[in-house]
Coordinates of C-alpha atoms and ligand atoms in Angstrom, one line a residue:
M1 CA 49.8 160.9 100.1
K2 CA 53.0 161.3 102.1
F3 CA 54.3 159.3 105.1
N4 CA 57.2 157.6 106.8
F5 CA 56.8 153.9 107.8
H6 CA 59.6 152.2 109.7
V7 CA 58.8 149.3 112.1
P8 CA 62.1 147.6 112.8
V9 CA 60.6 144.9 115.1
A10 CA 61.4 141.2 114.4
V11 CA 58.4 139.0 115.1
R12 CA 58.7 135.3 116.0
F13 CA 55.2 133.9 115.8
G14 CA 53.7 130.6 116.7
K15 CA 53.6 127.9 119.3
G16 CA 56.8 127.4 121.2
V17 CA 58.7 130.4 119.8
A18 CA 59.7 131.7 123.3
N19 CA 61.7 128.6 123.9
E20 CA 64.5 130.3 122.0
I21 CA 64.5 133.6 123.8
G22 CA 67.8 132.9 125.6
S23 CA 69.8 132.5 122.5
V24 CA 68.0 135.5 120.8
V25 CA 68.8 137.9 123.6
K26 CA 72.3 136.7 124.4
P27 CA 74.0 138.9 121.7
Y28 CA 72.6 141.9 123.6
G29 CA 74.1 141.0 127.0
S30 CA 74.2 138.5 129.8
K31 CA 72.1 140.3 132.4
A32 CA 68.3 140.8 131.9
L33 CA 65.5 142.3 133.8
I34 CA 62.2 140.4 133.4
V35 CA 59.2 142.7 133.9
Y36 CA 55.9 141.0 134.6
G37 CA 52.5 141.6 136.3
G38 CA 50.6 139.4 138.7
S39 CA 50.8 135.6 138.7
S40 CA 49.4 134.8 135.3
I41 CA 52.8 134.0 133.8
K42 CA 53.6 131.7 136.7
R43 CA 50.3 129.9 136.2
N44 CA 50.4 129.3 132.5
G45 CA 54.1 128.3 132.1
V46 CA 55.4 131.4 130.4
Y47 CA 57.7 132.3 133.3
D48 CA 59.2 128.7 133.4
T49 CA 59.8 128.7 129.6
V50 CA 61.5 132.1 129.6
T51 CA 63.7 131.5 132.6
A52 CA 64.7 128.0 131.4
S53 CA 65.7 129.4 128.1
L54 CA 67.7 132.2 129.7
R55 CA 69.4 129.7 132.0
E56 CA 70.4 127.5 129.1
A57 CA 71.9 130.4 127.2
G58 CA 73.8 131.6 130.2
V59 CA 71.9 134.8 130.7
E60 CA 71.4 136.0 134.3
W61 CA 68.2 137.8 135.2
L62 CA 66.6 140.0 137.8
E63 CA 62.9 140.5 138.2
L64 CA 60.3 143.3 138.5
P65 CA 57.0 141.5 139.4
G66 CA 53.8 143.2 140.3
V67 CA 53.4 145.7 137.3
E68 CA 49.8 146.9 137.6
P69 CA 47.3 146.9 134.8
N70 CA 47.4 150.6 133.8
P71 CA 51.1 150.7 134.9
K72 CA 52.1 153.3 137.4
V73 CA 55.2 155.5 137.1
T74 CA 56.3 154.2 140.5
S75 CA 56.8 150.7 138.9
V76 CA 58.9 152.4 136.2
D77 CA 61.1 154.2 138.7
K78 CA 61.5 150.9 140.6
G79 CA 62.5 149.0 137.4
A80 CA 64.9 151.8 136.3
A81 CA 66.6 151.7 139.8
I82 CA 67.1 147.9 139.5
C83 CA 68.7 148.4 136.0
K84 CA 71.0 151.2 137.2
E85 CA 72.1 149.4 140.4
N86 CA 72.8 146.1 138.7
G87 CA 74.1 146.9 135.3
V88 CA 71.2 145.3 133.5
E89 CA 71.8 145.1 129.8
L90 CA 68.4 144.2 128.4
V91 CA 64.8 144.1 129.4
I92 CA 62.2 141.3 128.8
A93 CA 58.5 142.1 129.2
A94 CA 56.5 139.0 129.8
G95 CA 52.7 139.7 129.9
G96 CA 50.1 142.0 128.5
G97 CA 50.4 145.6 127.2
S98 CA 50.8 147.0 130.7
C99 CA 54.0 145.0 131.2
V100 CA 55.3 146.0 127.8
D101 CA 54.5 149.6 128.3
C102 CA 56.2 149.7 131.8
A103 CA 59.2 147.9 130.3
K104 CA 59.5 150.5 127.5
A105 CA 59.6 153.3 130.1
I106 CA 62.1 151.4 132.2
C107 CA 64.4 150.9 129.1
A108 CA 64.4 154.7 128.7
A109 CA 64.6 155.6 132.4
A110 CA 67.6 153.3 132.9
F111 CA 69.6 156.0 131.1
Y112 CA 67.9 159.0 132.6
D113 CA 69.1 160.7 135.7
G114 CA 65.8 161.9 137.3
P115 CA 62.2 160.8 137.8
A116 CA 60.8 158.7 135.0
W117 CA 57.7 160.9 134.7
D118 CA 60.0 163.6 133.1
L119 CA 60.2 161.3 130.1
V120 CA 56.4 161.2 129.7
E121 CA 56.2 164.9 129.9
N122 CA 59.1 165.5 127.5
R123 CA 59.6 162.8 125.0
S124 CA 62.8 164.4 123.7
L125 CA 64.6 163.5 126.9
V126 CA 64.7 159.9 125.7
K127 CA 68.2 159.8 124.2
K128 CA 69.1 156.2 124.8
A129 CA 67.3 153.0 125.8
L130 CA 68.1 149.4 126.8
P131 CA 67.1 146.8 124.2
L132 CA 63.6 145.5 124.8
F133 CA 62.2 142.0 124.1
V134 CA 58.6 141.0 124.5
V135 CA 56.9 137.8 125.3
L136 CA 53.2 138.7 124.8
T137 CA 50.4 137.0 126.6
L138 CA 47.4 139.1 125.7
A139 CA 46.3 140.4 122.2
A140 CA 45.2 144.0 122.7
T141 CA 47.4 147.0 122.7
G142 CA 49.8 146.3 119.9
S143 CA 52.6 147.6 122.1
E144 CA 54.6 144.6 121.0
M145 CA 55.2 146.4 117.6
D146 CA 55.0 150.1 118.3
S147 CA 57.1 152.8 120.0
G148 CA 54.8 154.0 122.7
G149 CA 54.1 153.1 126.3
I150 CA 51.2 154.4 128.3
I151 CA 51.9 155.2 132.0
T152 CA 49.8 156.6 134.8
N153 CA 50.8 159.1 137.4
P154 CA 48.7 158.2 140.4
E155 CA 49.4 161.6 142.1
T156 CA 48.2 163.8 139.2
K157 CA 45.8 161.3 137.7
V158 CA 47.4 161.9 134.3
K159 CA 47.6 158.9 132.0
S160 CA 50.0 159.6 129.1
G161 CA 52.8 158.1 127.1
V162 CA 56.5 157.7 126.6
G163 CA 57.3 157.4 123.0
S164 CA 60.5 157.1 120.9
P165 CA 61.7 154.9 118.1
L166 CA 64.3 153.7 120.5
L167 CA 61.6 151.9 122.5
M168 CA 60.5 149.6 119.7
P169 CA 61.0 146.0 120.8
K170 CA 64.0 144.3 119.2
V171 CA 62.1 141.0 119.0
S172 CA 58.5 140.2 119.9
F173 CA 57.7 136.6 120.6
L174 CA 54.0 136.0 119.8
D175 CA 52.7 132.6 120.8
P176 CA 48.9 132.5 120.5
T177 CA 48.7 129.5 122.9
Y178 CA 50.0 131.9 125.6
T179 CA 46.7 133.7 125.3
F180 CA 44.5 130.6 126.0
T181 CA 44.4 131.5 129.7
V182 CA 43.2 135.1 129.1
P183 CA 39.9 135.4 130.9
A184 CA 36.7 136.1 128.8
R185 CA 36.5 139.7 130.1
Q186 CA 40.1 140.5 129.2
T187 CA 39.7 138.8 125.8
A188 CA 36.7 141.0 125.1
A189 CA 38.4 144.1 126.3
G190 CA 41.6 143.3 124.3
T191 CA 39.5 142.7 121.1
A192 CA 37.7 146.0 121.7
D193 CA 41.1 147.7 122.0
I194 CA 42.3 146.3 118.6
F195 CA 38.9 147.3 117.1
A196 CA 39.2 150.8 118.5
H197 CA 42.8 151.3 117.3
T198 CA 41.5 150.4 113.8
I199 CA 38.5 152.7 113.8
E200 CA 40.6 155.6 115.1
N201 CA 42.5 155.3 111.8
Y202 CA 39.6 154.3 109.6
F203 CA 37.3 157.2 110.5
D204 CA 39.6 159.9 109.2
S205 CA 39.3 162.8 106.9
A206 CA 41.9 161.6 104.4
T207 CA 40.1 160.2 101.3
D208 CA 42.9 158.7 99.2
T209 CA 43.4 155.7 101.5
Y210 CA 41.8 152.8 99.6
F211 CA 44.6 150.3 100.3
V212 CA 44.9 151.0 104.1
D213 CA 41.1 151.2 104.4
G214 CA 41.0 147.7 103.1
V215 CA 43.6 146.5 105.6
A216 CA 41.7 148.2 108.4
E217 CA 38.4 146.5 107.3
S218 CA 40.2 143.2 107.4
I219 CA 41.4 143.8 111.0
L220 CA 37.8 144.9 112.0
R221 CA 36.3 141.7 110.4
T222 CA 38.9 139.6 112.2
C223 CA 37.8 141.1 115.6
V224 CA 34.1 140.6 114.7
K225 CA 34.7 137.0 113.6
Y226 CA 37.2 135.7 116.1
G227 CA 36.6 137.8 119.3
P228 CA 33.4 135.9 120.2
I229 CA 34.9 132.6 119.2
A230 CA 37.9 133.2 121.5
I231 CA 35.5 134.0 124.3
R232 CA 33.4 130.9 123.8
E233 CA 36.4 128.6 123.1
P234 CA 39.4 130.0 124.9
E235 CA 41.7 127.4 123.4
N236 CA 40.7 127.9 119.8
E237 CA 44.2 128.4 118.3
E238 CA 42.8 129.8 115.0
A239 CA 40.9 132.5 116.8
R240 CA 43.7 133.4 119.2
A241 CA 46.3 133.4 116.4
N242 CA 44.3 135.7 114.1
L243 CA 43.6 138.1 117.0
M244 CA 47.2 138.1 118.0
W245 CA 48.4 138.8 114.5
A246 CA 45.8 141.4 113.7
S247 CA 46.5 143.4 116.9
P248 CA 49.9 145.0 116.1
W249 CA 48.8 146.0 112.6
A250 CA 46.0 148.1 114.1
I251 CA 48.6 150.4 115.7
N252 CA 52.0 150.0 114.2
G253 CA 51.5 152.7 111.7
L254 CA 50.6 150.7 108.6
I255 CA 46.9 151.7 108.6
S256 CA 47.8 155.3 109.6
C257 CA 49.8 155.8 106.4
G258 CA 48.5 158.9 104.7
R259 CA 46.1 159.8 107.4
N260 CA 45.6 162.6 109.9
E261 CA 45.5 160.3 112.9
G262 CA 42.9 162.0 115.1
W263 CA 42.6 159.3 117.7
T264 CA 39.5 160.8 119.3
L265 CA 38.4 157.7 121.2
H266 CA 41.7 157.2 123.0
G267 CA 41.8 161.0 123.7
L268 CA 38.4 160.6 125.4
Q269 CA 39.3 157.3 127.2
H270 CA 42.7 158.1 128.7
P271 CA 41.4 160.8 131.1
I272 CA 38.9 158.4 132.4
G273 CA 41.7 155.9 132.9
G274 CA 43.7 158.5 134.7
W275 CA 40.9 159.0 137.3
Y276 CA 39.5 155.5 137.5
D277 CA 41.4 152.3 137.3
I278 CA 39.3 150.8 134.5
T279 CA 40.1 148.3 131.9
H280 CA 41.2 150.3 128.8
G281 CA 39.3 148.3 126.2
E282 CA 36.0 148.4 128.1
G283 CA 36.2 152.2 128.3
L284 CA 36.8 152.4 124.6
A285 CA 33.9 150.0 123.7
I286 CA 31.5 152.0 125.9
L287 CA 32.4 155.3 124.3
T288 CA 32.4 154.1 120.7
P289 CA 28.7 154.1 119.9
H290 CA 28.2 157.5 121.6
W291 CA 31.1 158.9 119.6
F292 CA 29.7 157.4 116.4
R293 CA 26.3 158.9 117.0
K294 CA 27.9 162.3 117.7
I295 CA 29.9 162.4 114.5
L296 CA 27.4 160.9 112.1
S297 CA 26.4 163.7 109.6
E298 CA 26.0 164.3 105.8
K299 CA 29.8 164.8 105.7
T300 CA 30.7 161.5 107.5
V301 CA 27.9 159.2 106.4
G302 CA 29.9 157.8 103.4
K303 CA 32.5 156.4 105.8
F304 CA 29.8 154.8 107.9
V305 CA 28.4 153.2 104.7
S306 CA 31.8 151.6 103.9
Y307 CA 32.1 150.5 107.5
G308 CA 28.6 149.0 107.6
V309 CA 28.9 147.3 104.2
N310 CA 32.5 146.0 104.3
V311 CA 32.7 145.1 108.0
F312 CA 29.2 144.0 108.9
G313 CA 27.9 143.0 105.5
I314 CA 24.9 145.4 105.5
D315 CA 23.0 145.7 102.3
P316 CA 24.6 148.5 100.2
S317 CA 21.4 149.3 98.4
L318 CA 19.8 150.8 101.6
D319 CA 19.6 154.5 102.3
P320 CA 23.1 155.7 103.6
F321 CA 21.8 156.9 106.9
E322 CA 19.9 153.6 107.4
I323 CA 23.2 151.7 106.7
A324 CA 25.1 154.0 109.1
N325 CA 22.5 153.4 111.9
K326 CA 22.5 149.7 111.3
A327 CA 26.3 149.8 111.5
I328 CA 26.3 151.5 114.8
E329 CA 23.7 149.0 116.1
A330 CA 25.9 146.1 114.8
T331 CA 28.9 147.6 116.7
E332 CA 26.8 147.6 119.9
D333 CA 25.6 144.1 119.3
F334 CA 29.2 142.9 118.8
F335 CA 30.5 144.7 121.9
F336 CA 27.7 144.3 124.4
N337 CA 25.8 141.2 123.3
Q338 CA 28.4 139.0 121.7
M339 CA 31.4 139.9 123.8
K340 CA 29.4 140.9 126.9
I341 CA 31.3 144.1 127.6
P342 CA 29.6 146.3 130.1
R343 CA 27.4 148.9 128.3
T344 CA 27.8 152.0 130.6
L345 CA 30.6 153.8 132.4
S346 CA 28.6 153.4 135.7
E347 CA 28.8 149.7 135.3
I348 CA 32.7 149.9 135.4
G349 CA 32.7 152.2 138.4
V350 CA 32.9 155.6 136.7
D351 CA 30.7 158.5 138.1
D352 CA 30.3 162.1 136.9
K353 CA 32.4 163.8 139.6
H354 CA 35.4 164.5 137.3
F355 CA 33.8 165.0 133.9
E356 CA 34.9 168.6 133.9
E357 CA 38.6 167.8 134.6
M358 CA 38.5 164.8 132.2
A359 CA 37.0 166.9 129.4
Q360 CA 39.6 169.6 130.1
A361 CA 42.3 167.0 129.6
A362 CA 40.7 165.5 126.5
A363 CA 39.9 168.8 124.6
P364 CA 43.4 169.8 123.5
G365 CA 43.8 166.4 121.8
M366 CA 41.0 167.2 119.4
A367 CA 43.3 169.2 117.1
R368 CA 43.5 166.6 114.4
A369 CA 40.2 164.9 115.2
Y370 CA 38.0 163.5 112.3
V371 CA 35.2 165.6 113.8
P372 CA 36.6 168.0 116.5
L373 CA 34.6 168.1 119.7
S374 CA 34.4 171.0 122.1
K375 CA 34.8 170.6 125.8
E376 CA 31.0 170.9 126.3
E377 CA 30.4 168.2 123.6
I378 CA 32.9 165.9 125.4
I379 CA 31.1 166.3 128.7
E380 CA 27.8 165.6 126.9
L381 CA 29.3 162.4 125.4
Y382 CA 30.6 161.3 128.8
R383 CA 27.2 161.9 130.3
A384 CA 25.5 159.9 127.6
A385 CA 27.8 157.0 128.2
L386 CA 27.2 157.1 132.0
Ligands
NZQ401 O1 49.1 140.8 135.8 P1 48.8 139.5 135.2 O2 48.7 138.4 136.3 O3 49.7 139.1 134.1 O4 47.3 139.5 134.7 C1 46.9 140.3 133.6 C2 46.1 141.6 133.9 O5 45.4 141.3 135.1 C3 45.9 139.5 132.7 N1 46.6 138.7 131.7 C4 47.5 139.0 130.8 N2 47.8 138.0 130.0 C5 47.2 136.9 130.6 C6 46.4 137.4 131.7 N3 45.7 136.5 132.4 C7 45.7 135.2 132.1 N4 46.4 134.7 131.1 C8 47.1 135.5 130.3 N5 47.8 135.0 129.2 O6 45.2 140.5 132.0 C9 45.1 141.7 132.8 C10 45.3 142.9 132.0 O7 46.6 143.0 131.5 P2 47.1 144.3 130.8 O8 48.5 144.1 130.4 O9 46.8 145.5 131.7 O10 46.1 144.4 129.5 P3 46.4 145.1 128.1 O11 47.2 144.3 127.3 O12 45.0 145.4 127.6 O13 47.1 146.5 128.4 C11 46.4 147.6 128.9 C12 47.4 148.8 129.0 O14 48.0 149.2 127.7 C13 47.7 150.6 127.4 C14 46.4 150.8 128.2 O15 46.2 152.2 128.3 C15 46.6 150.1 129.4 O16 47.4 150.8 130.4 N6 47.8 150.8 126.0 C16 49.0 150.8 125.4 C17 49.2 151.1 124.1 C18 50.5 151.0 123.4 N7 51.6 150.9 124.1 O17 50.6 151.2 122.2 C19 48.0 151.5 123.2 C20 46.7 151.2 123.8 O18 45.8 152.0 123.2 C21 46.6 151.3 125.3 O19 46.5 152.7 125.7
ZN402 ZN1 44.0 151.3 123.0

């Protein structure tokens, strides 16, 4: 086993932690840009808390509101221009993963003389970045503790990422009570995203990963236990807190240690997200059982057995393929019955018009896949999920 693991993100976790954001950011500068989405942070008090704390610490701020779910590169360009024109010294993302990702790209684009999309196409152009602080309001992407940001180019329909260690947040404020107002549909999609990040790592050809397999199983069990509770009881702090703390560990590199990191599901989902403005976690949940059925074989069945037994408590004495099939059915029950995620791509507005282009975009990403899929197999999978 051989790997590097370095996640220099300070986390402040718990109710009320964002009250201190002003004094935490102050050593980095006195002029901030707050990046946020629609009106959720105005409705649930996050905006008031952050701005009151900045005011108290003597930090001025500018704002970039209106960041879209699946943030567009146009928002990044807009934010970078504000930073350049006003001498912004630090960026605060207040919202879900889309705000955090957009803010990451802004932090890099603020020091780049050209269109921000260049930084997506060529990550080595990120040489310097403004310091980023995160006030998270949705447990899903793990962007609060990783180095990547996913951006969409509406002209070319490409959904891809900026990425650099320079884009790791300096401090992430994780207050689970801020997620009380996340609607059921987004809670389900966010939980499915955490789940998907974990299985991307768990279903991997490396075999000497006993420790991180156990961590991954714990994250998966956390999603299965608390996702449905958070949907039924949005203000259940135990459920929200466990989901919020599980989320970054699904993607910050810990459970990837020693693995090949195929990330097939995301490779299949992002081209769909480029063409259709869908909710990321819903796309992943819909694709997962189809992907599972495609990759189940004599070679992979052992992994499905561990998954079925250790995540869903399936009887280990059964035939391995029976366990595997029961595990896939349990996954479907979790996503589609308990969390009420739509079951098909059609239900979320995707049709078959662009399967060819989508598969073309996904195919090169299969290089390190657990089970590589050809372009034709990818189209078959999309068709099955339709
Ligand atoms: O815009 P507002 O009004 O804030 O509403 C948002 C948005 O409509 C709402 N919301 C967020 N927090 C809320 C809330 N509503 C009420 N109360 C709250 N506390 O939820 C909606 C979705 O928000 P968004 O930020 O888009 O969701 P999510 O966190 O799932 O982020 C999705 C984006 O992250 C990317 C996805 O591709 C997608 O673009 N990803 C980023 C990753 C990363 N950086 O590491 C990895 C992921 O795999 C993923 O690709
Ligand atoms: Zn994801």
